[in-house]
Amino acid sequence: MPRDWDAYYLGSPDGFDPAFVVRAYGFLLPPGEVLDLAGGTGRNAFFLACRGHRVLLLEKSAVAVERVRELAQQRRAPVHALEADLEEAPGALPPGPFAGVVMSYFVSRPLLAQLSPRLKPGGFVLVEGFNRSEAIRRGRDHSPHYWEPGELLAPPEGLELFAASEGWTGHAYRSWAVWRRP
């Protein structure tokens, strides 16, 4: 995983498609604001904004945050980006309530317990990322930045499993889940 996120985002294009779980299940989100954790340059945020949601994107990289702000202004999109290091300060989440939370290709187990209280009843958490099989394939067997097999099948307290899958998708082993607050 890149450690210098500013350098990573300086060299990345703007036009990424949203994560599979966001494309496939984003329509389930009730009206309201969505929280995008470690949202990078906004691929999920802009997709959801086009579907009528205000989005609050938190991201460690100042470069990515500035790009999101510029794109939001150009597109007149309701996306607000804030710089936040969610690994250093996992307790620094805004209180909500949110219609949904997106956690795409960012693994932070300490944050999981904080998601349910920040959701509206009927709100969803959309999670997607690489799993341990991909870590092994990449020679990163001990990296904590991958979901364990079956891990996303057990939602945090206060949430229920709505849908999930894991396996070879595209060119990598991935896991995704949709959790709902009853």
PDB file of C-alpha atoms in Angstrom:
ATOM      1  CA  MET A   1       0.000   0.000   0.000  1.00  0.00           C
ATOM      2  CA  PRO A   2       1.413   3.446  -0.844  1.00  0.00           C
ATOM      3  CA  ARG A   3       2.535   5.380   2.201  1.00  0.00           C
ATOM      4  CA  ASP A   4       3.048   8.768   0.567  1.00  0.00           C
ATOM      5  CA  TRP A   5      -0.582   9.388  -0.395  1.00  0.00           C
ATOM      6  CA  ASP A   6       0.138  12.886  -1.696  1.00  0.00           C
ATOM      7  CA  ALA A   7       2.641  11.495  -4.225  1.00  0.00           C
ATOM      8  CA  TYR A   8       0.218   8.703  -5.121  1.00  0.00           C
ATOM      9  CA  TYR A   9      -2.630  11.123  -5.855  1.00  0.00           C
ATOM     10  CA  LEU A  10      -0.390  13.554  -7.744  1.00  0.00           C
ATOM     11  CA  GLY A  11       0.125  10.810 -10.315  1.00  0.00           C
ATOM     12  CA  SER A  12      -3.379   9.338 -10.428  1.00  0.00           C
ATOM     13  CA  PRO A  13      -6.107  10.256 -12.908  1.00  0.00           C
ATOM     14  CA  ASP A  14      -9.469  11.711 -11.849  1.00  0.00           C
ATOM     15  CA  GLY A  15     -11.657   9.335 -13.838  1.00  0.00           C
ATOM     16  CA  PHE A  16     -11.949   6.215 -11.698  1.00  0.00           C
ATOM     17  CA  ASP A  17     -15.217   4.316 -11.718  1.00  0.00           C
ATOM     18  CA  PRO A  18     -16.883   3.905  -8.327  1.00  0.00           C
ATOM     19  CA  ALA A  19     -16.338   0.722  -6.335  1.00  0.00           C
ATOM     20  CA  PHE A  20     -18.543  -2.228  -7.268  1.00  0.00           C
ATOM     21  CA  VAL A  21     -20.468  -2.152  -3.984  1.00  0.00           C
ATOM     22  CA  VAL A  22     -21.253   1.556  -4.462  1.00  0.00           C
ATOM     23  CA  ARG A  23     -22.447   1.054  -8.056  1.00  0.00           C
ATOM     24  CA  ALA A  24     -24.492  -2.027  -7.190  1.00  0.00           C
ATOM     25  CA  TYR A  25     -26.002  -0.989  -3.843  1.00  0.00           C
ATOM     26  CA  GLY A  26     -25.753   2.804  -3.645  1.00  0.00           C
ATOM     27  CA  PHE A  27     -29.360   3.066  -4.830  1.00  0.00           C
ATOM     28  CA  LEU A  28     -30.470   1.592  -1.487  1.00  0.00           C
ATOM     29  CA  LEU A  29     -29.211   4.568   0.523  1.00  0.00           C
ATOM     30  CA  PRO A  30     -32.072   6.587   1.980  1.00  0.00           C
ATOM     31  CA  PRO A  31     -32.138  10.356   1.383  1.00  0.00           C
ATOM     32  CA  GLY A  32     -29.499  12.243   3.309  1.00  0.00           C
ATOM     33  CA  GLU A  33     -25.801  12.858   3.658  1.00  0.00           C
ATOM     34  CA  VAL A  34     -23.225  10.126   3.053  1.00  0.00           C
ATOM     35  CA  LEU A  35     -19.853   9.812   4.790  1.00  0.00           C
ATOM     36  CA  ASP A  36     -17.010   8.614   2.525  1.00  0.00           C
ATOM     37  CA  LEU A  37     -14.057   7.379   4.605  1.00  0.00           C
ATOM     38  CA  ALA A  38     -10.591   7.693   3.031  1.00  0.00           C
ATOM     39  CA  GLY A  39     -12.373   8.716  -0.156  1.00  0.00           C
ATOM     40  CA  GLY A  40      -9.302   9.559  -2.229  1.00  0.00           C
ATOM     41  CA  THR A  41     -10.134  11.753  -5.219  1.00  0.00           C
ATOM     42  CA  GLY A  42     -13.857  11.196  -4.854  1.00  0.00           C
ATOM     43  CA  ARG A  43     -14.774   8.387  -7.234  1.00  0.00           C
ATOM     44  CA  ASN A  44     -17.517   7.149  -4.881  1.00  0.00           C
ATOM     45  CA  ALA A  45     -18.456  10.598  -3.595  1.00  0.00           C
ATOM     46  CA  PHE A  46     -19.169  12.070  -7.032  1.00  0.00           C
ATOM     47  CA  PHE A  47     -21.119   8.967  -8.077  1.00  0.00           C
ATOM     48  CA  LEU A  48     -23.378   9.331  -5.023  1.00  0.00           C
ATOM     49  CA  ALA A  49     -23.644  13.115  -5.423  1.00  0.00           C
ATOM     50  CA  CYS A  50     -24.981  12.553  -8.951  1.00  0.00           C
ATOM     51  CA  ARG A  51     -27.698  10.462  -7.329  1.00  0.00           C
ATOM     52  CA  GLY A  52     -28.837  13.269  -5.048  1.00  0.00           C
ATOM     53  CA  HIS A  53     -26.731  12.766  -1.918  1.00  0.00           C
ATOM     54  CA  ARG A  54     -24.636  15.337  -0.156  1.00  0.00           C
ATOM     55  CA  VAL A  55     -21.302  13.685   0.592  1.00  0.00           C
ATOM     56  CA  LEU A  56     -18.732  14.396   3.279  1.00  0.00           C
ATOM     57  CA  LEU A  57     -15.404  12.906   2.184  1.00  0.00           C
ATOM     58  CA  LEU A  58     -12.595  12.399   4.692  1.00  0.00           C
ATOM     59  CA  GLU A  59      -9.109  11.791   3.294  1.00  0.00           C
ATOM     60  CA  LYS A  60      -5.535  11.812   4.621  1.00  0.00           C
ATOM     61  CA  SER A  61      -3.970  13.273   1.467  1.00  0.00           C
ATOM     62  CA  ALA A  62      -4.043  17.058   1.171  1.00  0.00           C
ATOM     63  CA  VAL A  63      -3.482  16.649  -2.584  1.00  0.00           C
ATOM     64  CA  ALA A  64      -6.577  14.456  -2.936  1.00  0.00           C
ATOM     65  CA  VAL A  65      -8.681  16.776  -0.770  1.00  0.00           C
ATOM     66  CA  GLU A  66      -7.734  19.774  -2.907  1.00  0.00           C
ATOM     67  CA  ARG A  67      -8.569  17.869  -6.107  1.00  0.00           C
ATOM     68  CA  VAL A  68     -11.971  16.888  -4.707  1.00  0.00           C
ATOM     69  CA  ARG A  69     -12.689  20.483  -3.700  1.00  0.00           C
ATOM     70  CA  GLU A  70     -11.762  21.746  -7.172  1.00  0.00           C
ATOM     71  CA  LEU A  71     -13.880  19.092  -8.895  1.00  0.00           C
ATOM     72  CA  ALA A  72     -16.823  19.746  -6.594  1.00  0.00           C
ATOM     73  CA  GLN A  73     -16.664  23.454  -7.410  1.00  0.00           C
ATOM     74  CA  GLN A  74     -16.331  22.821 -11.168  1.00  0.00           C
ATOM     75  CA  ARG A  75     -19.199  20.325 -11.190  1.00  0.00           C
ATOM     76  CA  ARG A  76     -21.263  22.218  -8.621  1.00  0.00           C
ATOM     77  CA  ALA A  77     -21.531  18.906  -6.796  1.00  0.00           C
ATOM     78  CA  PRO A  78     -22.578  18.642  -3.143  1.00  0.00           C
ATOM     79  CA  VAL A  79     -19.284  17.045  -2.087  1.00  0.00           C
ATOM     80  CA  HIS A  80     -17.386  18.508   0.867  1.00  0.00           C
ATOM     81  CA  ALA A  81     -13.832  17.223   1.486  1.00  0.00           C
ATOM     82  CA  LEU A  82     -11.890  17.429   4.727  1.00  0.00           C
ATOM     83  CA  GLU A  83      -8.346  16.355   5.486  1.00  0.00           C
ATOM     84  CA  ALA A  84      -8.385  13.658   8.190  1.00  0.00           C
ATOM     85  CA  ASP A  85      -5.929  10.933   9.111  1.00  0.00           C
ATOM     86  CA  LEU A  86      -8.311   8.124  10.045  1.00  0.00           C
ATOM     87  CA  GLU A  87      -5.452   5.791  10.981  1.00  0.00           C
ATOM     88  CA  GLU A  88      -3.910   8.216  13.477  1.00  0.00           C
ATOM     89  CA  ALA A  89      -7.236   9.408  14.910  1.00  0.00           C
ATOM     90  CA  PRO A  90      -9.888   6.749  14.224  1.00  0.00           C
ATOM     91  CA  GLY A  91     -12.197   8.330  16.809  1.00  0.00           C
ATOM     92  CA  ALA A  92     -12.447  11.620  14.920  1.00  0.00           C
ATOM     93  CA  LEU A  93     -15.536  10.808  12.862  1.00  0.00           C
ATOM     94  CA  PRO A  94     -18.319  13.376  12.559  1.00  0.00           C
ATOM     95  CA  PRO A  95     -21.429  12.442  14.547  1.00  0.00           C
ATOM     96  CA  GLY A  96     -23.967  12.154  11.729  1.00  0.00           C
ATOM     97  CA  PRO A  97     -26.590  10.895  11.371  1.00  0.00           C
ATOM     98  CA  PHE A  98     -25.715   9.721   7.869  1.00  0.00           C
ATOM     99  CA  ALA A  99     -27.826   7.915   5.286  1.00  0.00           C
ATOM    100  CA  GLY A 100     -24.770   5.833   4.468  1.00  0.00           C
ATOM    101  CA  VAL A 101     -21.087   5.287   5.049  1.00  0.00           C
ATOM    102  CA  VAL A 102     -18.654   4.200   2.329  1.00  0.00           C
ATOM    103  CA  MET A 103     -15.432   2.414   3.259  1.00  0.00           C
ATOM    104  CA  SER A 104     -13.798   1.527  -0.054  1.00  0.00           C
ATOM    105  CA  TYR A 105     -10.282   0.053  -0.185  1.00  0.00           C
ATOM    106  CA  PHE A 106      -9.524   1.330   3.289  1.00  0.00           C
ATOM    107  CA  VAL A 107      -9.272  -1.083   6.216  1.00  0.00           C
ATOM    108  CA  SER A 108      -9.629   0.292   9.729  1.00  0.00           C
ATOM    109  CA  ARG A 109     -11.051  -2.186  12.178  1.00  0.00           C
ATOM    110  CA  PRO A 110     -11.186   0.405  15.026  1.00  0.00           C
ATOM    111  CA  LEU A 111     -13.611   2.499  12.928  1.00  0.00           C
ATOM    112  CA  LEU A 112     -16.090  -0.335  12.408  1.00  0.00           C
ATOM    113  CA  ALA A 113     -17.603  -0.087  15.902  1.00  0.00           C
ATOM    114  CA  GLN A 114     -18.242   3.636  15.358  1.00  0.00           C
ATOM    115  CA  LEU A 115     -20.358   3.254  12.227  1.00  0.00           C
ATOM    116  CA  SER A 116     -23.766   2.133  13.543  1.00  0.00           C
ATOM    117  CA  PRO A 117     -24.264   5.088  15.934  1.00  0.00           C
ATOM    118  CA  ARG A 118     -23.553   7.473  13.045  1.00  0.00           C
ATOM    119  CA  LEU A 119     -26.192   5.993  10.736  1.00  0.00           C
ATOM    120  CA  LYS A 120     -29.840   6.877  10.459  1.00  0.00           C
ATOM    121  CA  PRO A 121     -32.182   3.940  11.051  1.00  0.00           C
ATOM    122  CA  GLY A 122     -32.421   2.248   7.662  1.00  0.00           C
ATOM    123  CA  GLY A 123     -28.981   3.574   6.657  1.00  0.00           C
ATOM    124  CA  PHE A 124     -26.329   1.413   5.010  1.00  0.00           C
ATOM    125  CA  VAL A 125     -22.588   0.843   5.207  1.00  0.00           C
ATOM    126  CA  LEU A 126     -20.956  -0.087   1.894  1.00  0.00           C
ATOM    127  CA  VAL A 127     -17.566  -1.787   2.385  1.00  0.00           C
ATOM    128  CA  GLU A 128     -15.191  -3.100  -0.277  1.00  0.00           C
ATOM    129  CA  GLY A 129     -11.514  -3.972  -0.384  1.00  0.00           C
ATOM    130  CA  PHE A 130      -8.830  -6.503  -1.109  1.00  0.00           C
ATOM    131  CA  ASN A 131      -8.785  -9.657   0.993  1.00  0.00           C
ATOM    132  CA  ARG A 132      -6.038 -11.813   2.493  1.00  0.00           C
ATOM    133  CA  SER A 133      -5.784 -13.954  -0.674  1.00  0.00           C
ATOM    134  CA  GLU A 134      -4.748 -10.811  -2.553  1.00  0.00           C
ATOM    135  CA  ALA A 135      -2.207  -9.969   0.163  1.00  0.00           C
ATOM    136  CA  ILE A 136      -0.628 -13.409  -0.279  1.00  0.00           C
ATOM    137  CA  ARG A 137      -0.670 -13.067  -4.071  1.00  0.00           C
ATOM    138  CA  ARG A 138       1.125  -9.702  -3.731  1.00  0.00           C
ATOM    139  CA  GLY A 139       3.647 -11.016  -1.191  1.00  0.00           C
ATOM    140  CA  ARG A 140       2.191  -8.937   1.657  1.00  0.00           C
ATOM    141  CA  ASP A 141       1.075 -11.835   3.833  1.00  0.00           C
ATOM    142  CA  HIS A 142       1.226  -9.938   7.140  1.00  0.00           C
ATOM    143  CA  SER A 143      -0.159  -6.571   6.063  1.00  0.00           C
ATOM    144  CA  PRO A 144      -3.149  -5.386   8.143  1.00  0.00           C
ATOM    145  CA  HIS A 145      -4.603  -3.536   5.115  1.00  0.00           C
ATOM    146  CA  TYR A 146      -6.566  -6.528   3.813  1.00  0.00           C
ATOM    147  CA  TRP A 147      -9.850  -8.067   4.966  1.00  0.00           C
ATOM    148  CA  GLU A 148      -9.661 -11.607   6.328  1.00  0.00           C
ATOM    149  CA  PRO A 149     -11.733 -14.369   4.675  1.00  0.00           C
ATOM    150  CA  GLY A 150     -15.305 -14.131   5.954  1.00  0.00           C
ATOM    151  CA  GLU A 151     -14.560 -11.054   8.095  1.00  0.00           C
ATOM    152  CA  LEU A 152     -17.129  -8.830   6.406  1.00  0.00           C
ATOM    153  CA  LEU A 153     -19.862 -11.436   6.966  1.00  0.00           C
ATOM    154  CA  ALA A 154     -19.945 -10.402  10.640  1.00  0.00           C
ATOM    155  CA  PRO A 155     -21.118  -6.772  10.797  1.00  0.00           C
ATOM    156  CA  PRO A 156     -20.282  -4.555  13.769  1.00  0.00           C
ATOM    157  CA  GLU A 157     -22.732  -4.353  16.650  1.00  0.00           C
ATOM    158  CA  GLY A 158     -25.932  -2.519  15.724  1.00  0.00           C
ATOM    159  CA  LEU A 159     -25.742  -3.484  12.046  1.00  0.00           C
ATOM    160  CA  GLU A 160     -27.116  -6.449  10.131  1.00  0.00           C
ATOM    161  CA  LEU A 161     -25.748  -8.163   7.052  1.00  0.00           C
ATOM    162  CA  PHE A 162     -27.692  -7.292   3.894  1.00  0.00           C
ATOM    163  CA  ALA A 163     -25.368  -8.689   1.180  1.00  0.00           C
ATOM    164  CA  ALA A 164     -21.746  -9.808   0.830  1.00  0.00           C
ATOM    165  CA  SER A 165     -19.307 -11.705  -1.331  1.00  0.00           C
ATOM    166  CA  GLU A 166     -15.640 -12.412  -1.716  1.00  0.00           C
ATOM    167  CA  GLY A 167     -13.427 -13.965  -4.333  1.00  0.00           C
ATOM    168  CA  TRP A 168     -11.598 -13.285  -7.562  1.00  0.00           C
ATOM    169  CA  THR A 169     -13.077 -10.193  -9.232  1.00  0.00           C
ATOM    170  CA  GLY A 170     -11.409  -8.432 -12.115  1.00  0.00           C
ATOM    171  CA  HIS A 171      -7.707  -8.926 -11.514  1.00  0.00           C
ATOM    172  CA  ALA A 172      -7.662  -9.308  -7.724  1.00  0.00           C
ATOM    173  CA  TYR A 173      -9.172 -11.092  -4.734  1.00  0.00           C
ATOM    174  CA  ARG A 174     -11.743  -8.793  -3.158  1.00  0.00           C
ATOM    175  CA  SER A 175     -14.322  -8.755  -0.384  1.00  0.00           C
ATOM    176  CA  TRP A 176     -17.381  -6.538  -0.130  1.00  0.00           C
ATOM    177  CA  ALA A 177     -20.366  -6.218   2.174  1.00  0.00           C
ATOM    178  CA  VAL A 178     -23.499  -4.179   2.646  1.00  0.00           C
ATOM    179  CA  TRP A 179     -24.554  -3.685   6.250  1.00  0.00           C
ATOM    180  CA  ARG A 180     -27.822  -2.075   7.350  1.00  0.00           C
ATOM    181  CA  ARG A 181     -28.848  -0.348  10.540  1.00  0.00           C
ATOM    182  CA  PRO A 182     -32.343  -1.644  11.395  1.00  0.00           C
TER     183      PRO A 182
END
